C-alpha cells in the first residue's frame, strides 16, 4: 500500500512539475516570432536550471538509496533539457549586454552544482547525510525559483511607498506655497485716505495759483 501511494504521489508530482517547466514555451514562441527578448528576464530560467540539476543529482543512486527517487530523476532530467533550451533561445535573441549577463549568471550555477556534487560524493560517506545536504541545497534553489518572477515586481513594490511619500510631501508643501494673500482691508482704507488727502492738497494749490 505504501509503495502504491509513493508511486501515485510521484506521478502527480511529475505531472505538476512538467506543467511548471513547460510553462515558458508560450513565452519563447513569442520571443522567436518577434526575434527579441523584449523585457523578459533570464533569471527565472537560470535558477530553474539549477533546481533541476540539484534534484536530478538528488535522485541518483549516489545520493539516494538505489533508484528509490527515480521519478525525481526523470522529471528534472526533462527540466534540464527544457531550461537549457530556453536559456539558449534567450541568449540567441538577446542584446549583447543581455548575453553577457546570461553568461555571468550561468557560471555560478555550474559552480554551485559542482560543489554540491563534490561535497556529497567525497566529503559525506552515507546516503542519509548526502540526502540531507543535497536536499537542503535543492530546497533553497526551489524557493529561489518560485521567488524569481518577483524580479519584475520588486522595483514597483519599492516604488509604491516612495511614490506615496512624494504625494504626502507635495500636499504638505503645496499648502504653504499658496498665492500671496489679498491686502488687508485696513491698509487699503488707510492708503486710500492718504491718496485722497494728497489729491485735495494738489487741487487747492491749483486753485490758489
PDB file of N, CA and C in Angstrom, residues 88-147:
ATOM      1  N   UNK A  88      19.209  28.985 -24.048  1.00  0.00           N
ATOM      2  CA  UNK A  88      19.881  29.099 -25.348  1.00  0.00           C
ATOM      3  C   UNK A  88      19.105  30.043 -26.265  1.00  0.00           C
ATOM      4  N   UNK A  89      17.793  29.879 -26.321  1.00  0.00           N
ATOM      5  CA  UNK A  89      16.963  30.758 -27.163  1.00  0.00           C
ATOM      6  C   UNK A  89      17.064  32.199 -26.686  1.00  0.00           C
ATOM      7  N   UNK A  90      17.026  32.382 -25.365  1.00  0.00           N
ATOM      8  CA  UNK A  90      17.132  33.735 -24.809  1.00  0.00           C
ATOM      9  C   UNK A  90      18.461  34.374 -25.206  1.00  0.00           C
ATOM     10  N   UNK A  91      19.556  33.614 -25.035  1.00  0.00           N
ATOM     11  CA  UNK A  91      20.863  34.149 -25.382  1.00  0.00           C
ATOM     12  C   UNK A  91      21.002  34.429 -26.872  1.00  0.00           C
ATOM     13  N   UNK A  92      20.321  33.639 -27.703  1.00  0.00           N
ATOM     14  CA  UNK A  92      20.419  33.817 -29.158  1.00  0.00           C
ATOM     15  C   UNK A  92      19.786  35.128 -29.608  1.00  0.00           C
ATOM     16  N   UNK A  93      18.641  35.471 -29.021  1.00  0.00           N
ATOM     17  CA  UNK A  93      17.917  36.670 -29.450  1.00  0.00           C
ATOM     18  C   UNK A  93      18.147  37.881 -28.539  1.00  0.00           C
ATOM     19  N   UNK A  94      18.977  37.727 -27.520  1.00  0.00           N
ATOM     20  CA  UNK A  94      19.194  38.824 -26.573  1.00  0.00           C
ATOM     21  C   UNK A  94      20.166  39.853 -27.141  1.00  0.00           C
ATOM     22  N   UNK A  95      20.119  41.048 -26.558  1.00  0.00           N
ATOM     23  CA  UNK A  95      21.081  42.086 -26.902  1.00  0.00           C
ATOM     24  C   UNK A  95      22.453  41.703 -26.348  1.00  0.00           C
ATOM     25  N   UNK A  96      23.532  42.298 -26.872  1.00  0.00           N
ATOM     26  CA  UNK A  96      24.888  41.917 -26.424  1.00  0.00           C
ATOM     27  C   UNK A  96      25.084  42.004 -24.920  1.00  0.00           C
ATOM     28  N   UNK A  97      24.568  43.087 -24.297  1.00  0.00           N
ATOM     29  CA  UNK A  97      24.749  43.211 -22.849  1.00  0.00           C
ATOM     30  C   UNK A  97      23.940  42.154 -22.093  1.00  0.00           C
ATOM     31  N   UNK A  98      22.790  41.747 -22.652  1.00  0.00           N
ATOM     32  CA  UNK A  98      21.997  40.682 -22.031  1.00  0.00           C
ATOM     33  C   UNK A  98      22.690  39.333 -22.168  1.00  0.00           C
ATOM     34  N   UNK A  99      23.338  39.103 -23.302  1.00  0.00           N
ATOM     35  CA  UNK A  99      24.087  37.858 -23.486  1.00  0.00           C
ATOM     36  C   UNK A  99      25.210  37.750 -22.457  1.00  0.00           C
ATOM     37  N   UNK A 100      25.869  38.852 -22.200  1.00  0.00           N
ATOM     38  CA  UNK A 100      26.938  38.855 -21.200  1.00  0.00           C
ATOM     39  C   UNK A 100      26.374  38.546 -19.822  1.00  0.00           C
ATOM     40  N   UNK A 101      25.206  39.105 -19.515  1.00  0.00           N
ATOM     41  CA  UNK A 101      24.573  38.865 -18.223  1.00  0.00           C
ATOM     42  C   UNK A 101      24.192  37.390 -18.074  1.00  0.00           C
ATOM     43  N   UNK A 102      23.686  36.788 -19.145  1.00  0.00           N
ATOM     44  CA  UNK A 102      23.329  35.358 -19.109  1.00  0.00           C
ATOM     45  C   UNK A 102      24.562  34.513 -18.797  1.00  0.00           C
ATOM     46  N   UNK A 103      25.663  34.836 -19.456  1.00  0.00           N
ATOM     47  CA  UNK A 103      26.903  34.084 -19.218  1.00  0.00           C
ATOM     48  C   UNK A 103      27.365  34.217 -17.772  1.00  0.00           C
ATOM     49  N   UNK A 104      27.279  35.431 -17.242  1.00  0.00           N
ATOM     50  CA  UNK A 104      27.698  35.659 -15.858  1.00  0.00           C
ATOM     51  C   UNK A 104      26.795  34.934 -14.864  1.00  0.00           C
ATOM     52  N   UNK A 105      25.527  34.756 -15.205  1.00  0.00           N
ATOM     53  CA  UNK A 105      24.596  34.069 -14.310  1.00  0.00           C
ATOM     54  C   UNK A 105      24.741  32.556 -14.376  1.00  0.00           C
ATOM     55  N   UNK A 106      25.092  32.028 -15.539  1.00  0.00           N
ATOM     56  CA  UNK A 106      25.207  30.580 -15.702  1.00  0.00           C
ATOM     57  C   UNK A 106      26.440  30.037 -14.971  1.00  0.00           C
ATOM     58  N   UNK A 107      27.505  30.808 -14.932  1.00  0.00           N
ATOM     59  CA  UNK A 107      28.743  30.337 -14.288  1.00  0.00           C
ATOM     60  C   UNK A 107      28.531  29.992 -12.809  1.00  0.00           C
ATOM     61  N   UNK A 108      27.897  30.862 -11.989  1.00  0.00           N
ATOM     62  CA  UNK A 108      27.668  30.476 -10.588  1.00  0.00           C
ATOM     63  C   UNK A 108      26.807  29.236 -10.434  1.00  0.00           C
ATOM     64  N   UNK A 109      25.854  29.047 -11.345  1.00  0.00           N
ATOM     65  CA  UNK A 109      25.007  27.847 -11.300  1.00  0.00           C
ATOM     66  C   UNK A 109      25.859  26.598 -11.452  1.00  0.00           C
ATOM     67  N   UNK A 110      26.746  26.598 -12.422  1.00  0.00           N
ATOM     68  CA  UNK A 110      27.612  25.439 -12.653  1.00  0.00           C
ATOM     69  C   UNK A 110      28.539  25.208 -11.461  1.00  0.00           C
ATOM     70  N   UNK A 111      29.086  26.315 -10.936  1.00  0.00           N
ATOM     71  CA  UNK A 111      29.996  26.200  -9.785  1.00  0.00           C
ATOM     72  C   UNK A 111      29.278  25.641  -8.569  1.00  0.00           C
ATOM     73  N   UNK A 112      28.076  26.146  -8.285  1.00  0.00           N
ATOM     74  CA  UNK A 112      27.328  25.683  -7.119  1.00  0.00           C
ATOM     75  C   UNK A 112      26.946  24.207  -7.244  1.00  0.00           C
ATOM     76  N   UNK A 113      26.501  23.823  -8.419  1.00  0.00           N
ATOM     77  CA  UNK A 113      26.139  22.413  -8.612  1.00  0.00           C
ATOM     78  C   UNK A 113      27.362  21.509  -8.480  1.00  0.00           C
ATOM     79  N   UNK A 114      28.481  21.922  -9.058  1.00  0.00           N
ATOM     80  CA  UNK A 114      29.704  21.122  -8.980  1.00  0.00           C
ATOM     81  C   UNK A 114      30.163  20.956  -7.532  1.00  0.00           C
ATOM     82  N   UNK A 115      30.096  22.054  -6.760  1.00  0.00           N
ATOM     83  CA  UNK A 115      30.488  21.978  -5.352  1.00  0.00           C
ATOM     84  C   UNK A 115      29.569  21.041  -4.576  1.00  0.00           C
ATOM     85  N   UNK A 116      28.252  21.125  -4.858  1.00  0.00           N
ATOM     86  CA  UNK A 116      27.291  20.249  -4.186  1.00  0.00           C
ATOM     87  C   UNK A 116      27.572  18.790  -4.503  1.00  0.00           C
ATOM     88  N   UNK A 117      27.846  18.505  -5.753  1.00  0.00           N
ATOM     89  CA  UNK A 117      28.129  17.130  -6.163  1.00  0.00           C
ATOM     90  C   UNK A 117      29.418  16.606  -5.527  1.00  0.00           C
ATOM     91  N   UNK A 118      30.448  17.456  -5.477  1.00  0.00           N
ATOM     92  CA  UNK A 118      31.725  17.022  -4.900  1.00  0.00           C
ATOM     93  C   UNK A 118      31.615  16.771  -3.405  1.00  0.00           C
ATOM     94  N   UNK A 119      30.930  17.683  -2.707  1.00  0.00           N
ATOM     95  CA  UNK A 119      30.785  17.518  -1.254  1.00  0.00           C
ATOM     96  C   UNK A 119      29.989  16.268  -0.927  1.00  0.00           C
ATOM     97  N   UNK A 120      28.860  16.087  -1.627  1.00  0.00           N
ATOM     98  CA  UNK A 120      28.022  14.924  -1.336  1.00  0.00           C
ATOM     99  C   UNK A 120      28.665  13.608  -1.776  1.00  0.00           C
ATOM    100  N   UNK A 121      29.632  13.668  -2.682  1.00  0.00           N
ATOM    101  CA  UNK A 121      30.281  12.439  -3.155  1.00  0.00           C
ATOM    102  C   UNK A 121      31.497  12.054  -2.316  1.00  0.00           C
ATOM    103  N   UNK A 122      32.331  13.044  -1.951  1.00  0.00           N
ATOM    104  CA  UNK A 122      33.622  12.739  -1.340  1.00  0.00           C
ATOM    105  C   UNK A 122      33.751  13.163   0.124  1.00  0.00           C
ATOM    106  N   UNK A 123      32.911  14.082   0.562  1.00  0.00           N
ATOM    107  CA  UNK A 123      33.003  14.525   1.958  1.00  0.00           C
ATOM    108  C   UNK A 123      32.040  13.743   2.839  1.00  0.00           C
ATOM    109  N   UNK A 124      30.829  13.535   2.351  1.00  0.00           N
ATOM    110  CA  UNK A 124      29.821  12.778   3.095  1.00  0.00           C
ATOM    111  C   UNK A 124      29.840  11.327   2.615  1.00  0.00           C
ATOM    112  N   UNK A 125      29.793  10.395   3.564  1.00  0.00           N
ATOM    113  CA  UNK A 125      30.030   8.994   3.209  1.00  0.00           C
ATOM    114  C   UNK A 125      28.837   8.078   3.432  1.00  0.00           C
ATOM    115  N   UNK A 126      27.673   8.616   3.700  1.00  0.00           N
ATOM    116  CA  UNK A 126      26.478   7.772   3.826  1.00  0.00           C
ATOM    117  C   UNK A 126      25.311   8.466   3.141  1.00  0.00           C
ATOM    118  N   UNK A 127      24.343   7.667   2.733  1.00  0.00           N
ATOM    119  CA  UNK A 127      23.224   8.198   1.959  1.00  0.00           C
ATOM    120  C   UNK A 127      22.378   9.189   2.752  1.00  0.00           C
ATOM    121  N   UNK A 128      22.256   8.952   4.050  1.00  0.00           N
ATOM    122  CA  UNK A 128      21.409   9.849   4.853  1.00  0.00           C
ATOM    123  C   UNK A 128      21.932  11.282   4.824  1.00  0.00           C
ATOM    124  N   UNK A 129      23.205  11.452   5.135  1.00  0.00           N
ATOM    125  CA  UNK A 129      23.772  12.804   5.161  1.00  0.00           C
ATOM    126  C   UNK A 129      23.856  13.405   3.755  1.00  0.00           C
ATOM    127  N   UNK A 130      24.087  12.576   2.768  1.00  0.00           N
ATOM    128  CA  UNK A 130      24.099  13.076   1.390  1.00  0.00           C
ATOM    129  C   UNK A 130      22.728  13.608   0.982  1.00  0.00           C
ATOM    130  N   UNK A 131      21.681  12.856   1.356  1.00  0.00           N
ATOM    131  CA  UNK A 131      20.318  13.284   1.030  1.00  0.00           C
ATOM    132  C   UNK A 131      19.964  14.570   1.758  1.00  0.00           C
ATOM    133  N   UNK A 132      20.361  14.662   3.025  1.00  0.00           N
ATOM    134  CA  UNK A 132      20.068  15.881   3.794  1.00  0.00           C
ATOM    135  C   UNK A 132      20.773  17.081   3.178  1.00  0.00           C
ATOM    136  N   UNK A 133      22.043  16.910   2.826  1.00  0.00           N
ATOM    137  CA  UNK A 133      22.814  18.028   2.266  1.00  0.00           C
ATOM    138  C   UNK A 133      22.291  18.442   0.890  1.00  0.00           C
ATOM    139  N   UNK A 134      22.190  17.465  -0.022  1.00  0.00           N
ATOM    140  CA  UNK A 134      21.722  17.776  -1.378  1.00  0.00           C
ATOM    141  C   UNK A 134      20.284  18.283  -1.353  1.00  0.00           C
ATOM    142  N   UNK A 135      19.448  17.691  -0.494  1.00  0.00           N
ATOM    143  CA  UNK A 135      18.055  18.135  -0.396  1.00  0.00           C
ATOM    144  C   UNK A 135      17.932  19.538   0.148  1.00  0.00           C
ATOM    145  N   UNK A 136      18.789  19.906   1.102  1.00  0.00           N
ATOM    146  CA  UNK A 136      18.750  21.259   1.666  1.00  0.00           C
ATOM    147  C   UNK A 136      19.143  22.303   0.629  1.00  0.00           C
ATOM    148  N   UNK A 137      20.205  22.006  -0.128  1.00  0.00           N
ATOM    149  CA  UNK A 137      20.613  22.929  -1.197  1.00  0.00           C
ATOM    150  C   UNK A 137      19.516  23.020  -2.255  1.00  0.00           C
ATOM    151  N   UNK A 138      18.909  21.888  -2.585  1.00  0.00           N
ATOM    152  CA  UNK A 138      17.814  21.890  -3.561  1.00  0.00           C
ATOM    153  C   UNK A 138      16.604  22.660  -3.062  1.00  0.00           C
ATOM    154  N   UNK A 139      16.340  22.585  -1.745  1.00  0.00           N
ATOM    155  CA  UNK A 139      15.210  23.322  -1.179  1.00  0.00           C
ATOM    156  C   UNK A 139      15.404  24.822  -1.332  1.00  0.00           C
ATOM    157  N   UNK A 140      16.621  25.290  -1.063  1.00  0.00           N
ATOM    158  CA  UNK A 140      16.920  26.725  -1.239  1.00  0.00           C
ATOM    159  C   UNK A 140      16.771  27.119  -2.707  1.00  0.00           C
ATOM    160  N   UNK A 141      17.245  26.256  -3.600  1.00  0.00           N
ATOM    161  CA  UNK A 141      17.120  26.537  -5.034  1.00  0.00           C
ATOM    162  C   UNK A 141      15.657  26.592  -5.453  1.00  0.00           C
ATOM    163  N   UNK A 142      14.829  25.701  -4.898  1.00  0.00           N
ATOM    164  CA  UNK A 142      13.402  25.700  -5.236  1.00  0.00           C
ATOM    165  C   UNK A 142      12.727  26.979  -4.762  1.00  0.00           C
ATOM    166  N   UNK A 143      13.048  27.415  -3.546  1.00  0.00           N
ATOM    167  CA  UNK A 143      12.480  28.663  -3.033  1.00  0.00           C
ATOM    168  C   UNK A 143      12.898  29.832  -3.920  1.00  0.00           C
ATOM    169  N   UNK A 144      14.158  29.830  -4.338  1.00  0.00           N
ATOM    170  CA  UNK A 144      14.635  30.895  -5.223  1.00  0.00           C
ATOM    171  C   UNK A 144      13.920  30.863  -6.568  1.00  0.00           C
ATOM    172  N   UNK A 145      13.653  29.644  -7.062  1.00  0.00           N
ATOM    173  CA  UNK A 145      12.983  29.509  -8.353  1.00  0.00           C
ATOM    174  C   UNK A 145      11.573  30.100  -8.300  1.00  0.00           C
ATOM    175  N   UNK A 146      10.849  29.825  -7.210  1.00  0.00           N
ATOM    176  CA  UNK A 146       9.487  30.328  -7.102  1.00  0.00           C
ATOM    177  C   UNK A 146       9.462  31.839  -6.825  1.00  0.00           C
ATOM    178  N   UNK A 147      10.531  32.364  -6.232  1.00  0.00           N
ATOM    179  CA  UNK A 147      10.602  33.809  -5.963  1.00  0.00           C
ATOM    180  C   UNK A 147      11.175  34.588  -7.140  1.00  0.00           C
TER     181      UNK A 147
END
